[in-house]
Each structure stands twice: as structure tokens, then as C-alpha cells.
Amino acid sequence: MITFVPEPHLLDSPRGREWPRPPAPPSPARGASPPASADVVIVGAGPAGLAVASALWHHGVHDVVVVDRTGRPCGRFFDRIDTLGQRVLRSPYEHHPGVEGFRDCELLDFARLHWSRLTRTERREIRMAQSGHRSVVPVDVFDAYCAHLATSHHVAEKAWQATVRAVEPGRDAVTVRTDRFSVAARHVVLCPGEERRSAPETWWGGGHPPRGVSFWDESVPSGAQCQVVVGAGLTAAHLITGALAAGREVQWVVREPGERYQCADVNSSFFRPEGRKRFDGVGWSERLELMGRFRRASIMFEFRPQLERAEAVGRLVVHRGEAVKEVAAAVGGTVVLRLESGRRVAGDHAVLALGTTPSIGTGLLPDDVVAARDGWPELDERTLSYRREPRVSVVGAAAGMVLGPAARNIDGHRVATTRVAAAIAHRLRHGVPAEVAAGV
Ligand SMILES: Cc1cc2nc3c(=O)[nH]c(=O)nc-3n(C[C@H](O)[C@H](O)[C@H](O)COP(=O)(O)OP(=O)(O)OC[C@H]3O[C@@H](n4cnc5c(N)ncnc54)[C@H](O)[C@@H]3O)c2cc1C
């Protein structure tokens, strides 16, 4: 039997190195507004929005407006990663927002071009990737690659900072209304990603969390001595190792009977056609069952030795098979979590890492267009457009019930982007309905 040997030092790539950047036209000034109409508006400039904009560029669709709350390509993605202190990606070198089916610089090529800037470990990982083995990608390399894509595909200069409030289908155009401007589009692609999952209302009665409680995408106060972490995924693992490194003791509440370690965050077959095929031609309830079974929290193997060591010496106390019932900020600044078993767990700060929920267009599009069922939109399976509004499509987590659990991942965006960009380009060029275009 081959035993996988995790190497914790792989998690330690340096962050914040300078990378050469190609000359680029300036990005839109903050406060400026885009043209009043466009062929395509992309909502969200994360890895998904970047992939779509880059693919449309290859298809010759250049009249594109990208709208993002942060205004920066992949702004929220890297903000979240840096808040957690994450240094390497979980996904391999083949997973990147570069465009499939066109001559383009792959992430692996990009890393090799910058060989002299990489550490010995990072170079070894590249050799592993070249010979088809699992390897990890430094966040630094991925960040520089995304900046390279955004510049070389003219995405950065089309990215406007604003919050989209509504996407209103009309007779001649779909109007995208933001807090600052509106754009009338022939097509809209929603790439809003996922929002953090909030706590059940019963934990503290809803609304803002009590003092001393925060969510995974917020920073933890530096004065904390004993930190509670709730959640079983990679985010929780980052929070725990970050707290241990800061000299804190950690109480970890895991609802499952035990933590799960695996390389990718979903079974790797879902990154391949045979995995996606499991979602083809099967009924809704089977898809829901597959999502429930495979969209589960897990942690990269590399964390295991450190977490086990910390538990062995008592710096990490793991409450396995324990669900939180109530959270209260008690007197003296201590946060107390009451568990279903009746046990209490206390610390001076608690961080909730309860996962994410896909943004499916609810609140932006009319409800009858989204036609939400069990938290998922009703989509055309070939074009990923809303069945009731073919001019609006999705790329990202919202496509989960069509593409499977990897839809939320960088590789899932590549698959979705190929379909969506081809359908839009075809329709713009020939005026043929997108669903017909995707079928040709
Ligand atoms: C810490 C962390 C690490 C991860 N690591 C990996 C990994 O290694 N590999 C992998 O495949 N996946 C990883 N994931 C999963 C990850 O979420 C996705 O791969 C990726 O971020 C999804 O890209 P996205 O563009 O769909 O969403 P996001 O990156 O969230 O981008 C969506 C963008 O849309 C903007 N937006 C949303 N709503 C609006 C609105 N109404 N108006 C304007 N803008 C809006 C947001 O501000 C955001 O910038 C990770 C996730 C997290 C949280």
C-alpha cells in the first residue's frame, strides 16, 4: 500500500514578493463610471469573472464591463486568503482562470518563467507537477498570474468598482443597476461567488454576533490568549494554525465525529468529465444527494502533523462530534459556547468557520427568473443561462447543480466559462439563441 506522506513545510511559501508586470493601461479611476451600454456585463471580478472576461477577449468580444465591489480582479479572493494567512492553494497547477481552447500562458508555464524568484521547495513542486504528481501552487505565483491575465486580456482596464443592486431584464437589454451607475447590456454573466454562511439564529438570537465572536473572513484581535474555532474545513485549519503560531491555545469544535483529511476539497473525479457526468441526466433529488455527500468540509493532509502534535501536547483541545447550541458573551470578556451535549467551551475569542453559501442571483434578479429550488437556480444545462432569461448566465458556485460540487472551484470556472463564453460570442455574432449555439 502506498502511504501519502504530508510535508507541512509545503504550506510555508513566501507571500508578497515583487513580480515583473507587463505595462498596462490604467484601471478605471475610483468614482469613474463605465459607458452606459455594453455587449456584456460581468458581475464579480473573482477568478470566475476573470476567466469569463479573458475568454470573451479571445472570442473577440471586447465591449465588456466588469463590475466588482472591490474594483480589483480577484480582490475578495486574495483578501480572504491573506486574512487567513494562507500561503499555498489547495488546487493544483492545472486549475487556473486561463482560457481553455486558445493559445495562452498556462499557470505552470508562468511559474517556470519566474524560476529565479522561487524557493527550492517551490521549484521541486513544479517538477512534481510536470511529472503529473500532486503539487501545491504558491498563492504568490497565483496572484501574479491573475494580474498577468487581467492585464494581457485587458480585464483590469474594464473593471469598475461598484456594488450591483439589481439585474433587470427588459425588452431590448438587461439593465445592471449599481450603487453608482447603470449599464444596459445585451448579455450579463453573474460571477458573484459565495457569501460566508452565517450562524443559525438560535445561537444568539440573530443579527450581529456577540462581542468576542467573529467570522473566518474577519481578522482576530491580537490580544486573544485562548481562541475557540468552530468548523471542520480548511478555513478552520488555517485559523487554528494561525492561532497556535501566535502563541494561543485553541478549543476546536467539530460537528462531525472526526476531522477529514483529503487533497482536494471535493473528490477529484468531479474535476474530470467522468465526475461531472454523474450530474448529467440524473434527477434533482439524486443531484442533491450527491451534493450533500461530496460538498463536505475537509482539510489538506499537510496540516495533519501540526494539528496532531498540538493536540498531543494539550495546546489544541478538539471537541469531536459536538454541535454548538448557543453562543454568549459572558461577563469578563469570555465567550461561552454551549454545546448540544450540555458541555461548555470558553475562550476569549471565538471564530466561526461555517462555510459558504452560493450566491445564485437572488436579490439581484426577479425571483421568478432565479426560480430557486433548494437554494439552487433553474439553469439551462448547456449554456448555464437562467431558463427564464437566456441573456443572463452564471459561472461559479451557482452552477453546482449542473456541473457538480467542483463548480465553485477554479477548475469548475474553466468548464463553465468555456460554455458560457462560446454561447455569448456565438449569439453576439450570429444572433442565434445561446442555447442553440451551445448545442451546435
Ligand atoms: C480562503 C479560500 C481559499 C480557497 N482556495 C481555493 C483553491 O485553492 N482552489 C480552488 O479551486 N478554490 C478555492 N477556493 C474556493 C473559491 O471560493 C473559489 O475558487 C473562488 O474564489 C471562486 O471565485 P469566484 O469568482 O466565483 O468568487 P469570488 O472570488 O468570491 O469573487 C466574486 C466577486 O464578486 C463580487 N461580488 C459579489 N456580489 C457582488 C455584487 N452584488 N456587486 C458587485 N460585486 C459583487 C465579490 O466582491 C467578489 O470580488 C477558496 C476559497 C476560499 C474562501
Short mmCIF file of C-alpha atoms and ligand atoms in Angstrom, two decimals:
data_model
loop_
_atom_site.label_atom_id
_atom_site.label_comp_id
_atom_site.label_asym_id
_atom_site.label_seq_id
_atom_site.Cartn_x
_atom_site.Cartn_y
_atom_site.Cartn_z
CA MET A 1 0.00 0.00 0.00
CA ILE A 2 1.31 3.48 -0.86
CA THR A 3 1.08 5.85 2.09
CA PHE A 4 0.81 9.54 1.34
CA VAL A 5 3.42 11.44 3.34
CA PRO A 6 2.32 15.00 4.04
CA GLU A 7 5.01 17.65 4.18
CA PRO A 8 3.90 20.55 6.37
CA HIS A 9 6.66 22.88 5.11
CA LEU A 10 4.88 22.96 1.72
CA LEU A 11 2.37 25.29 3.36
CA ASP A 12 5.01 27.96 4.01
CA SER A 13 5.59 29.67 0.65
CA PRO A 14 6.67 33.31 0.98
CA ARG A 15 3.99 35.92 0.27
CA GLY A 16 4.37 39.46 -1.06
CA ARG A 17 7.28 39.07 -3.50
CA GLU A 18 7.66 41.57 -6.35
CA TRP A 19 6.79 40.14 -9.76
CA PRO A 20 7.54 41.80 -13.09
CA ARG A 21 4.29 43.12 -14.56
CA PRO A 22 3.63 43.89 -18.21
CA PRO A 23 2.93 47.56 -18.97
CA ALA A 24 -0.80 48.16 -18.64
CA PRO A 25 -3.25 50.94 -19.39
CA PRO A 26 -4.57 52.48 -16.16
CA SER A 27 -7.52 50.80 -14.42
CA PRO A 28 -10.67 52.94 -14.18
CA ALA A 29 -10.30 55.66 -11.55
CA ARG A 30 -12.31 55.12 -8.36
CA GLY A 31 -15.55 57.04 -8.70
CA ALA A 32 -15.48 56.99 -12.53
CA SER A 33 -18.34 55.38 -14.46
CA PRO A 34 -18.30 52.98 -17.42
CA PRO A 35 -20.17 53.51 -20.71
CA ALA A 36 -23.97 53.38 -20.40
CA SER A 37 -24.22 50.23 -22.54
CA ALA A 38 -22.10 47.17 -23.30
CA ASP A 39 -22.31 43.86 -25.11
CA VAL A 40 -21.58 42.01 -21.89
CA VAL A 41 -21.61 42.97 -18.22
CA ILE A 42 -19.84 40.60 -15.83
CA VAL A 43 -20.90 40.88 -12.20
CA GLY A 44 -17.95 39.92 -9.99
CA ALA A 45 -14.25 40.01 -10.85
CA GLY A 46 -13.11 36.98 -8.86
CA PRO A 47 -11.36 34.03 -10.52
CA ALA A 48 -14.68 33.21 -12.25
CA GLY A 49 -15.27 36.73 -13.62
CA LEU A 50 -11.61 36.94 -14.68
CA ALA A 51 -11.92 33.63 -16.54
CA VAL A 52 -15.07 34.79 -18.37
CA ALA A 53 -13.65 38.20 -19.33
CA SER A 54 -10.41 36.59 -20.58
CA ALA A 55 -12.32 34.00 -22.63
CA LEU A 56 -14.56 36.66 -24.18
CA TRP A 57 -11.43 38.60 -25.16
CA HIS A 58 -10.17 35.52 -27.05
CA HIS A 59 -13.58 35.24 -28.74
CA GLY A 60 -13.23 38.83 -29.97
CA VAL A 61 -15.88 40.18 -27.60
CA HIS A 62 -14.26 43.37 -26.31
CA ASP A 63 -17.21 45.57 -25.38
CA VAL A 64 -17.26 44.26 -21.82
CA VAL A 65 -17.84 45.94 -18.46
CA VAL A 66 -16.78 44.11 -15.30
CA VAL A 67 -18.34 45.31 -12.05
CA ASP A 68 -16.93 44.29 -8.68
CA ARG A 69 -17.41 45.51 -5.14
CA THR A 70 -13.65 45.64 -4.59
CA GLY A 71 -12.89 47.01 -8.07
CA ARG A 72 -9.81 44.71 -8.33
CA PRO A 73 -9.64 41.46 -10.25
CA CYS A 74 -9.67 38.68 -7.63
CA GLY A 75 -9.75 41.32 -4.87
CA ARG A 76 -12.01 39.40 -2.47
CA PHE A 77 -10.33 36.08 -3.22
CA PHE A 78 -6.89 37.31 -2.13
CA ASP A 79 -8.29 39.40 0.74
CA ARG A 80 -9.86 36.26 2.18
CA ILE A 81 -6.73 34.19 1.62
CA ASP A 82 -4.49 36.79 3.24
CA THR A 83 -6.82 37.26 6.21
CA LEU A 84 -6.40 33.54 6.88
CA GLY A 85 -2.64 33.64 6.28
CA GLN A 86 -2.96 31.03 3.53
CA ARG A 87 0.29 30.67 1.52
CA VAL A 88 -0.49 27.89 -0.96
CA LEU A 89 -3.59 26.96 -2.91
CA ARG A 90 -5.33 23.71 -2.44
CA SER A 91 -5.85 23.26 -6.16
CA PRO A 92 -3.05 22.08 -8.47
CA TYR A 93 -1.24 23.87 -11.29
CA GLU A 94 -3.77 22.76 -13.95
CA HIS A 95 -6.53 24.72 -12.19
CA HIS A 96 -6.34 28.36 -13.19
CA PRO A 97 -8.51 31.07 -14.75
CA GLY A 98 -6.56 30.99 -18.05
CA VAL A 99 -8.59 30.16 -21.10
CA GLU A 100 -9.14 26.66 -22.39
CA GLY A 101 -9.03 26.02 -26.13
CA PHE A 102 -6.92 29.07 -27.02
CA ARG A 103 -3.17 29.60 -27.08
CA ASP A 104 -2.49 31.18 -23.72
CA CYS A 105 0.06 31.12 -20.96
CA GLU A 106 -0.76 28.32 -18.51
CA LEU A 107 -0.16 28.77 -14.79
CA LEU A 108 2.63 26.18 -14.87
CA ASP A 109 4.38 27.99 -17.78
CA PHE A 110 4.05 31.24 -15.88
CA ALA A 111 5.66 29.77 -12.75
CA ARG A 112 8.53 28.31 -14.82
CA LEU A 113 9.12 31.69 -16.46
CA HIS A 114 9.76 33.09 -12.98
CA TRP A 115 12.00 30.25 -11.84
CA SER A 116 14.66 32.52 -10.32
CA ARG A 117 12.13 34.02 -7.92
CA LEU A 118 11.01 30.68 -6.50
CA THR A 119 12.27 28.82 -3.46
CA ARG A 120 13.80 25.35 -3.71
CA THR A 121 10.62 23.79 -2.41
CA GLU A 122 8.51 25.68 -4.92
CA ARG A 123 10.78 24.55 -7.77
CA ARG A 124 10.51 20.97 -6.62
CA GLU A 125 6.73 21.27 -6.60
CA ILE A 126 6.86 22.50 -10.20
CA ARG A 127 8.88 19.43 -11.18
CA MET A 128 6.27 17.29 -9.42
CA ALA A 129 3.50 19.00 -11.39
CA GLN A 130 5.42 18.49 -14.65
CA SER A 131 5.65 14.79 -13.99
CA GLY A 132 1.95 14.54 -13.25
CA HIS A 133 2.08 14.35 -9.45
CA ARG A 134 0.08 16.31 -6.96
CA SER A 135 1.80 19.57 -6.10
CA VAL A 136 0.86 22.82 -4.41
CA VAL A 137 0.76 26.27 -6.01
CA PRO A 138 2.11 29.26 -4.05
CA VAL A 139 -0.54 31.97 -3.54
CA ASP A 140 2.14 34.45 -4.62
CA VAL A 141 2.51 32.76 -8.02
CA PHE A 142 -1.25 32.52 -8.48
CA ASP A 143 -1.69 36.18 -7.57
CA ALA A 144 0.97 37.30 -10.08
CA TYR A 145 -0.57 35.01 -12.72
CA CYS A 146 -4.05 36.51 -12.19
CA ALA A 147 -2.55 40.01 -12.52
CA HIS A 148 -0.83 38.87 -15.72
CA LEU A 149 -4.12 37.50 -17.11
CA ALA A 150 -6.03 40.63 -16.14
CA THR A 151 -3.50 42.81 -17.95
CA SER A 152 -2.86 40.66 -21.00
CA HIS A 153 -6.61 40.17 -21.64
CA HIS A 154 -7.47 43.83 -20.96
CA VAL A 155 -9.65 42.94 -17.99
CA ALA A 156 -8.13 45.29 -15.40
CA GLU A 157 -8.96 48.33 -17.53
CA LYS A 158 -12.61 47.20 -17.77
CA ALA A 159 -13.09 46.51 -14.03
CA TRP A 160 -15.26 49.12 -12.31
CA GLN A 161 -15.72 49.39 -8.58
CA ALA A 162 -19.41 49.31 -7.60
CA THR A 163 -21.96 47.11 -5.86
CA VAL A 164 -24.62 45.67 -8.13
CA ARG A 165 -28.05 46.15 -6.62
CA ALA A 166 -30.30 44.77 -9.36
CA VAL A 167 -30.19 42.98 -12.71
CA GLU A 168 -33.38 43.89 -14.58
CA PRO A 169 -34.26 42.10 -17.80
CA GLY A 170 -36.09 44.42 -20.23
CA ARG A 171 -37.27 44.07 -23.80
CA ASP A 172 -34.13 45.36 -25.54
CA ALA A 173 -31.48 44.97 -22.86
CA VAL A 174 -30.72 43.74 -19.37
CA THR A 175 -30.04 46.70 -17.09
CA VAL A 176 -27.41 46.23 -14.41
CA ARG A 177 -28.04 48.79 -11.66
CA THR A 178 -25.26 49.50 -9.19
CA ASP A 179 -24.93 51.89 -6.25
CA ARG A 180 -23.18 54.35 -8.61
CA PHE A 181 -24.24 53.79 -12.22
CA SER A 182 -26.34 51.63 -14.55
CA VAL A 183 -25.28 49.74 -17.68
CA ALA A 184 -27.64 48.35 -20.34
CA ALA A 185 -26.22 45.00 -21.51
CA ARG A 186 -27.04 42.53 -24.26
CA HIS A 187 -25.76 39.75 -22.01
CA VAL A 188 -24.97 39.51 -18.33
CA VAL A 189 -22.79 36.89 -16.63
CA LEU A 190 -23.22 36.58 -12.87
CA CYS A 191 -19.99 35.58 -11.11
CA PRO A 192 -20.69 36.75 -7.53
CA GLY A 193 -19.08 33.73 -5.83
CA GLU A 194 -20.19 32.72 -2.36
CA GLU A 195 -21.03 34.54 0.85
CA ARG A 196 -19.91 33.27 4.22
CA ARG A 197 -22.52 31.13 5.94
CA SER A 198 -23.93 32.87 8.98
CA ALA A 199 -24.76 31.19 12.27
CA PRO A 200 -28.23 29.76 12.98
CA GLU A 201 -30.48 32.36 14.60
CA THR A 202 -30.82 30.17 17.70
CA TRP A 203 -27.14 30.64 18.58
CA TRP A 204 -27.56 34.22 19.82
CA GLY A 205 -30.93 35.36 18.51
CA GLY A 206 -29.75 36.58 15.07
CA GLY A 207 -28.18 39.87 13.99
CA HIS A 208 -24.60 40.84 14.83
CA PRO A 209 -22.62 38.28 16.81
CA PRO A 210 -21.90 38.96 20.49
CA ARG A 211 -18.65 40.66 21.48
CA GLY A 212 -15.66 38.41 21.08
CA VAL A 213 -17.20 36.43 18.22
CA SER A 214 -16.20 36.89 14.59
CA PHE A 215 -16.36 35.06 11.27
CA TRP A 216 -13.49 33.43 9.35
CA ASP A 217 -13.12 36.31 6.88
CA GLU A 218 -12.53 38.89 9.63
CA SER A 219 -9.29 39.48 11.48
CA VAL A 220 -8.84 38.11 15.01
CA PRO A 221 -7.82 40.61 17.74
CA SER A 222 -4.15 40.20 18.61
CA GLY A 223 -4.75 40.21 22.39
CA ALA A 224 -6.62 36.87 22.42
CA GLN A 225 -4.99 34.13 24.58
CA CYS A 226 -7.42 31.29 24.13
CA GLN A 227 -9.29 31.01 20.86
CA VAL A 228 -12.30 28.88 20.01
CA VAL A 229 -12.67 27.74 16.39
CA VAL A 230 -15.93 26.25 15.08
CA GLY A 231 -15.86 24.38 11.75
CA ALA A 232 -14.19 21.42 10.09
CA GLY A 233 -12.77 22.75 6.84
CA LEU A 234 -9.51 24.16 5.52
CA THR A 235 -10.51 27.60 6.78
CA ALA A 236 -10.75 26.22 10.34
CA ALA A 237 -7.33 24.58 9.90
CA HIS A 238 -5.80 27.91 8.85
CA LEU A 239 -7.41 29.67 11.81
CA ILE A 240 -6.09 27.06 14.22
CA THR A 241 -2.52 27.02 12.90
CA GLY A 242 -2.53 30.83 12.82
CA ALA A 243 -3.67 30.94 16.46
CA LEU A 244 -1.10 28.34 17.53
CA ALA A 245 1.64 30.30 15.75
CA ALA A 246 0.54 33.42 17.66
CA GLY A 247 1.02 31.51 20.92
CA ARG A 248 -2.67 30.95 21.67
CA GLU A 249 -4.38 27.88 22.99
CA VAL A 250 -7.20 26.60 20.84
CA GLN A 251 -10.51 24.89 21.54
CA TRP A 252 -11.82 23.34 18.31
CA VAL A 253 -15.46 22.37 17.91
CA VAL A 254 -16.09 19.86 15.11
CA ARG A 255 -19.66 18.69 14.49
CA GLU A 256 -18.60 15.50 12.65
CA PRO A 257 -17.29 12.55 14.67
CA GLY A 258 -13.79 13.40 13.42
CA GLU A 259 -11.93 15.74 11.09
CA ARG A 260 -11.38 14.59 7.47
CA TYR A 261 -8.13 14.97 5.58
CA GLN A 262 -8.01 14.93 1.78
CA CYS A 263 -6.02 16.60 -1.01
CA ALA A 264 -8.73 18.47 -2.91
CA ASP A 265 -11.85 19.92 -1.34
CA VAL A 266 -14.06 17.61 -3.41
CA ASN A 267 -13.41 14.12 -4.71
CA SER A 268 -11.01 14.75 -7.61
CA SER A 269 -13.21 12.85 -10.10
CA PHE A 270 -15.53 15.89 -10.04
CA PHE A 271 -12.77 17.87 -11.77
CA ARG A 272 -12.93 15.42 -14.67
CA PRO A 273 -15.64 14.60 -17.20
CA GLU A 274 -16.50 11.28 -15.56
CA GLY A 275 -17.29 13.06 -12.28
CA ARG A 276 -19.37 15.77 -13.97
CA LYS A 277 -21.15 13.02 -15.89
CA ARG A 278 -22.65 11.83 -12.61
CA PHE A 279 -24.75 15.02 -12.71
CA ASP A 280 -25.85 14.52 -16.32
CA GLY A 281 -29.27 13.06 -16.91
CA VAL A 282 -29.99 12.27 -13.28
CA GLY A 283 -32.91 13.69 -11.34
CA TRP A 284 -32.91 16.59 -8.95
CA SER A 285 -33.03 14.50 -5.78
CA GLU A 286 -30.03 12.42 -6.90
CA ARG A 287 -28.06 15.60 -7.56
CA LEU A 288 -28.99 16.96 -4.15
CA GLU A 289 -27.86 13.72 -2.58
CA LEU A 290 -24.53 13.86 -4.44
CA MET A 291 -24.01 17.48 -3.38
CA GLY A 292 -24.79 16.60 0.24
CA ARG A 293 -22.38 13.67 0.14
CA PHE A 294 -19.47 15.33 -1.65
CA ARG A 295 -19.65 19.01 -0.73
CA ARG A 296 -18.25 18.36 2.76
CA ALA A 297 -15.61 20.10 4.79
CA SER A 298 -12.12 18.62 4.75
CA ILE A 299 -8.53 19.66 5.40
CA MET A 300 -5.33 19.32 3.33
CA PHE A 301 -3.10 16.49 4.56
CA GLU A 302 -0.19 18.84 5.21
CA PHE A 303 -1.96 20.21 8.30
CA ARG A 304 -2.28 16.87 9.97
CA PRO A 305 1.12 16.55 11.73
CA GLN A 306 0.91 20.04 13.23
CA LEU A 307 -2.66 19.63 14.45
CA GLU A 308 -1.94 16.20 15.92
CA ARG A 309 1.20 17.47 17.67
CA ALA A 310 -0.66 20.45 19.16
CA GLU A 311 -3.43 18.14 20.39
CA ALA A 312 -0.90 15.74 21.92
CA VAL A 313 0.75 18.49 23.97
CA GLY A 314 -2.60 19.99 25.02
CA ARG A 315 -2.37 23.29 23.15
CA LEU A 316 -5.29 22.19 20.98
CA VAL A 317 -8.39 20.64 22.51
CA VAL A 318 -10.70 19.04 19.94
CA HIS A 319 -14.40 18.61 20.73
CA ARG A 320 -15.37 15.97 18.15
CA GLY A 321 -18.98 15.12 17.36
CA GLU A 322 -20.16 18.24 19.18
CA ALA A 323 -22.61 20.74 17.72
CA VAL A 324 -22.94 24.28 19.02
CA LYS A 325 -26.28 25.12 20.60
CA GLU A 326 -25.78 28.65 21.91
CA VAL A 327 -23.11 31.35 21.94
CA ALA A 328 -23.00 34.01 24.63
CA ALA A 329 -20.53 36.70 25.59
CA ALA A 330 -20.29 36.30 29.36
CA VAL A 331 -19.06 38.72 31.98
CA GLY A 332 -15.32 39.42 31.97
CA GLY A 333 -14.91 39.24 28.19
CA THR A 334 -15.08 35.43 27.99
CA VAL A 335 -17.11 33.91 25.18
CA VAL A 336 -19.01 30.79 26.18
CA LEU A 337 -20.30 28.25 23.67
CA ARG A 338 -22.90 25.82 24.94
CA LEU A 339 -22.82 22.54 23.02
CA GLU A 340 -25.75 20.20 22.28
CA SER A 341 -24.25 17.67 24.72
CA GLY A 342 -24.57 20.23 27.53
CA ARG A 343 -20.80 20.81 27.64
CA ARG A 344 -19.41 24.36 27.66
CA VAL A 345 -16.40 25.63 25.79
CA ALA A 346 -14.92 29.01 26.68
CA GLY A 347 -12.26 31.31 25.28
CA ASP A 348 -11.57 35.00 24.96
CA HIS A 349 -12.35 34.95 21.25
CA ALA A 350 -14.41 32.62 19.05
CA VAL A 351 -14.15 32.39 15.27
CA LEU A 352 -16.90 30.77 13.24
CA ALA A 353 -15.82 28.99 10.06
CA LEU A 354 -19.17 27.60 8.98
CA GLY A 355 -18.55 27.52 5.24
CA THR A 356 -20.16 29.46 2.43
CA THR A 357 -23.43 29.65 0.51
CA PRO A 358 -23.52 30.15 -3.26
CA SER A 359 -24.88 33.50 -4.49
CA ILE A 360 -27.41 32.37 -7.09
CA GLY A 361 -28.81 35.69 -8.24
CA THR A 362 -31.49 36.03 -5.55
CA GLY A 363 -31.90 39.67 -4.58
CA LEU A 364 -30.47 40.81 -7.93
CA LEU A 365 -32.76 39.15 -10.48
CA PRO A 366 -36.54 38.86 -10.11
CA ASP A 367 -37.42 35.74 -8.08
CA ASP A 368 -39.36 34.19 -10.94
CA VAL A 369 -36.21 34.32 -13.11
CA VAL A 370 -33.99 32.67 -10.50
CA ALA A 371 -36.73 30.09 -9.76
CA ALA A 372 -34.75 28.95 -6.71
CA ARG A 373 -35.26 25.38 -5.55
CA ASP A 374 -33.39 24.04 -2.52
CA GLY A 375 -31.04 27.04 -2.79
CA TRP A 376 -30.15 26.45 -6.46
CA PRO A 377 -31.23 28.39 -9.58
CA GLU A 378 -33.02 26.89 -12.55
CA LEU A 379 -30.41 26.86 -15.34
CA ASP A 380 -30.17 25.69 -18.91
CA GLU A 381 -27.74 22.79 -18.65
CA ARG A 382 -25.84 23.54 -21.87
CA THR A 383 -25.41 27.31 -21.65
CA LEU A 384 -25.69 27.88 -17.86
CA SER A 385 -28.15 30.69 -18.55
CA TYR A 386 -31.29 31.08 -16.48
CA ARG A 387 -34.03 29.07 -18.15
CA ARG A 388 -36.41 32.01 -17.93
CA GLU A 389 -33.85 34.62 -19.04
CA PRO A 390 -31.33 33.29 -21.59
CA ARG A 391 -29.47 36.62 -21.69
CA VAL A 392 -28.25 36.10 -18.12
CA SER A 393 -25.92 33.22 -17.25
CA VAL A 394 -23.80 32.12 -14.28
CA VAL A 395 -20.23 30.95 -13.75
CA GLY A 396 -19.11 29.77 -10.32
CA ALA A 397 -20.70 28.08 -7.34
CA ALA A 398 -24.25 28.80 -8.58
CA ALA A 399 -23.74 26.25 -11.37
CA GLY A 400 -23.31 23.43 -8.83
CA MET A 401 -26.46 21.51 -9.73
CA VAL A 402 -25.32 21.32 -13.37
CA LEU A 403 -21.55 20.83 -13.03
CA GLY A 404 -21.33 19.21 -9.62
CA PRO A 405 -19.53 20.27 -6.45
CA ALA A 406 -16.40 21.48 -8.31
CA ALA A 407 -18.42 24.31 -9.92
CA ARG A 408 -17.27 26.58 -7.08
CA ASN A 409 -13.61 25.80 -7.72
CA ILE A 410 -11.20 27.42 -10.12
CA ASP A 411 -11.30 24.40 -12.41
CA GLY A 412 -15.11 24.40 -12.41
CA HIS A 413 -14.98 28.00 -13.62
CA ARG A 414 -12.93 26.89 -16.63
CA VAL A 415 -15.55 24.33 -17.59
CA ALA A 416 -18.42 26.78 -17.11
CA THR A 417 -16.57 29.60 -18.87
CA THR A 418 -15.99 27.51 -21.98
CA ARG A 419 -19.74 27.00 -22.34
CA VAL A 420 -20.86 30.49 -21.39
CA ALA A 421 -18.30 32.47 -23.41
CA ALA A 422 -18.82 30.38 -26.56
CA ALA A 423 -22.60 30.74 -26.33
CA ILE A 424 -22.46 34.53 -25.81
CA ALA A 425 -19.89 35.08 -28.59
CA HIS A 426 -21.94 33.00 -30.98
CA ARG A 427 -25.11 34.85 -30.17
CA LEU A 428 -23.49 38.27 -30.48
CA ARG A 429 -22.02 37.31 -33.82
CA HIS A 430 -24.95 35.46 -35.35
CA GLY A 431 -27.93 36.50 -33.28
CA VAL A 432 -28.66 32.80 -32.68
CA PRO A 433 -30.12 31.97 -29.28
CA ALA A 434 -27.40 30.98 -26.85
CA GLU A 435 -28.92 27.56 -26.14
CA VAL A 436 -28.92 26.75 -29.85
CA ALA A 437 -25.33 27.99 -30.15
CA ALA A 438 -24.14 25.73 -27.34
CA GLY A 439 -25.78 22.76 -28.99
CA VAL A 440 -24.03 23.17 -32.35
C1 LIG B 1 -9.80 31.11 1.65
C2 LIG B 1 -10.24 30.39 0.42
C3 LIG B 1 -9.34 29.62 -0.30
C4 LIG B 1 -9.74 28.95 -1.45
N1 LIG B 1 -8.82 28.23 -2.13
C5 LIG B 1 -9.19 27.61 -3.28
C6 LIG B 1 -8.25 26.87 -4.05
O1 LIG B 1 -7.10 26.73 -3.70
N2 LIG B 1 -8.68 26.31 -5.22
C7 LIG B 1 -9.96 26.41 -5.65
O2 LIG B 1 -10.28 25.90 -6.71
N3 LIG B 1 -10.87 27.09 -4.92
C8 LIG B 1 -10.53 27.68 -3.77
N4 LIG B 1 -11.46 28.34 -3.02
C9 LIG B 1 -12.84 28.35 -3.45
C10 LIG B 1 -13.01 29.73 -4.03
O3 LIG B 1 -14.08 30.38 -3.42
C11 LIG B 1 -13.14 29.78 -5.47
O4 LIG B 1 -12.27 29.03 -6.19
C12 LIG B 1 -13.07 31.24 -5.98
O5 LIG B 1 -12.87 32.25 -5.07
C13 LIG B 1 -14.38 31.47 -6.51
O6 LIG B 1 -14.23 32.50 -7.41
P1 LIG B 1 -15.48 33.38 -7.74
O7 LIG B 1 -15.03 34.35 -8.75
O8 LIG B 1 -16.63 32.50 -8.05
O9 LIG B 1 -15.82 34.08 -6.35
P2 LIG B 1 -15.06 35.25 -5.58
O10 LIG B 1 -13.62 35.04 -5.58
O11 LIG B 1 -15.74 35.38 -4.27
O12 LIG B 1 -15.40 36.51 -6.48
C14 LIG B 1 -16.70 37.06 -6.56
C15 LIG B 1 -16.56 38.55 -6.66
O13 LIG B 1 -17.85 39.10 -6.89
C16 LIG B 1 -18.00 40.26 -6.11
N5 LIG B 1 -19.43 40.48 -5.89
C17 LIG B 1 -20.32 39.65 -5.33
N6 LIG B 1 -21.54 40.21 -5.33
C18 LIG B 1 -21.41 41.41 -5.92
C19 LIG B 1 -22.31 42.48 -6.20
N7 LIG B 1 -23.59 42.41 -5.88
N8 LIG B 1 -21.82 43.59 -6.79
C20 LIG B 1 -20.51 43.68 -7.11
N9 LIG B 1 -19.62 42.70 -6.88
C21 LIG B 1 -20.06 41.60 -6.28
C22 LIG B 1 -17.24 39.96 -4.83
O14 LIG B 1 -16.85 41.14 -4.19
C23 LIG B 1 -16.05 39.17 -5.36
O15 LIG B 1 -14.96 40.02 -5.64
C24 LIG B 1 -11.08 29.03 -1.87
C25 LIG B 1 -12.00 29.79 -1.14
C26 LIG B 1 -11.58 30.47 -0.02
C27 LIG B 1 -12.59 31.28 0.75
#
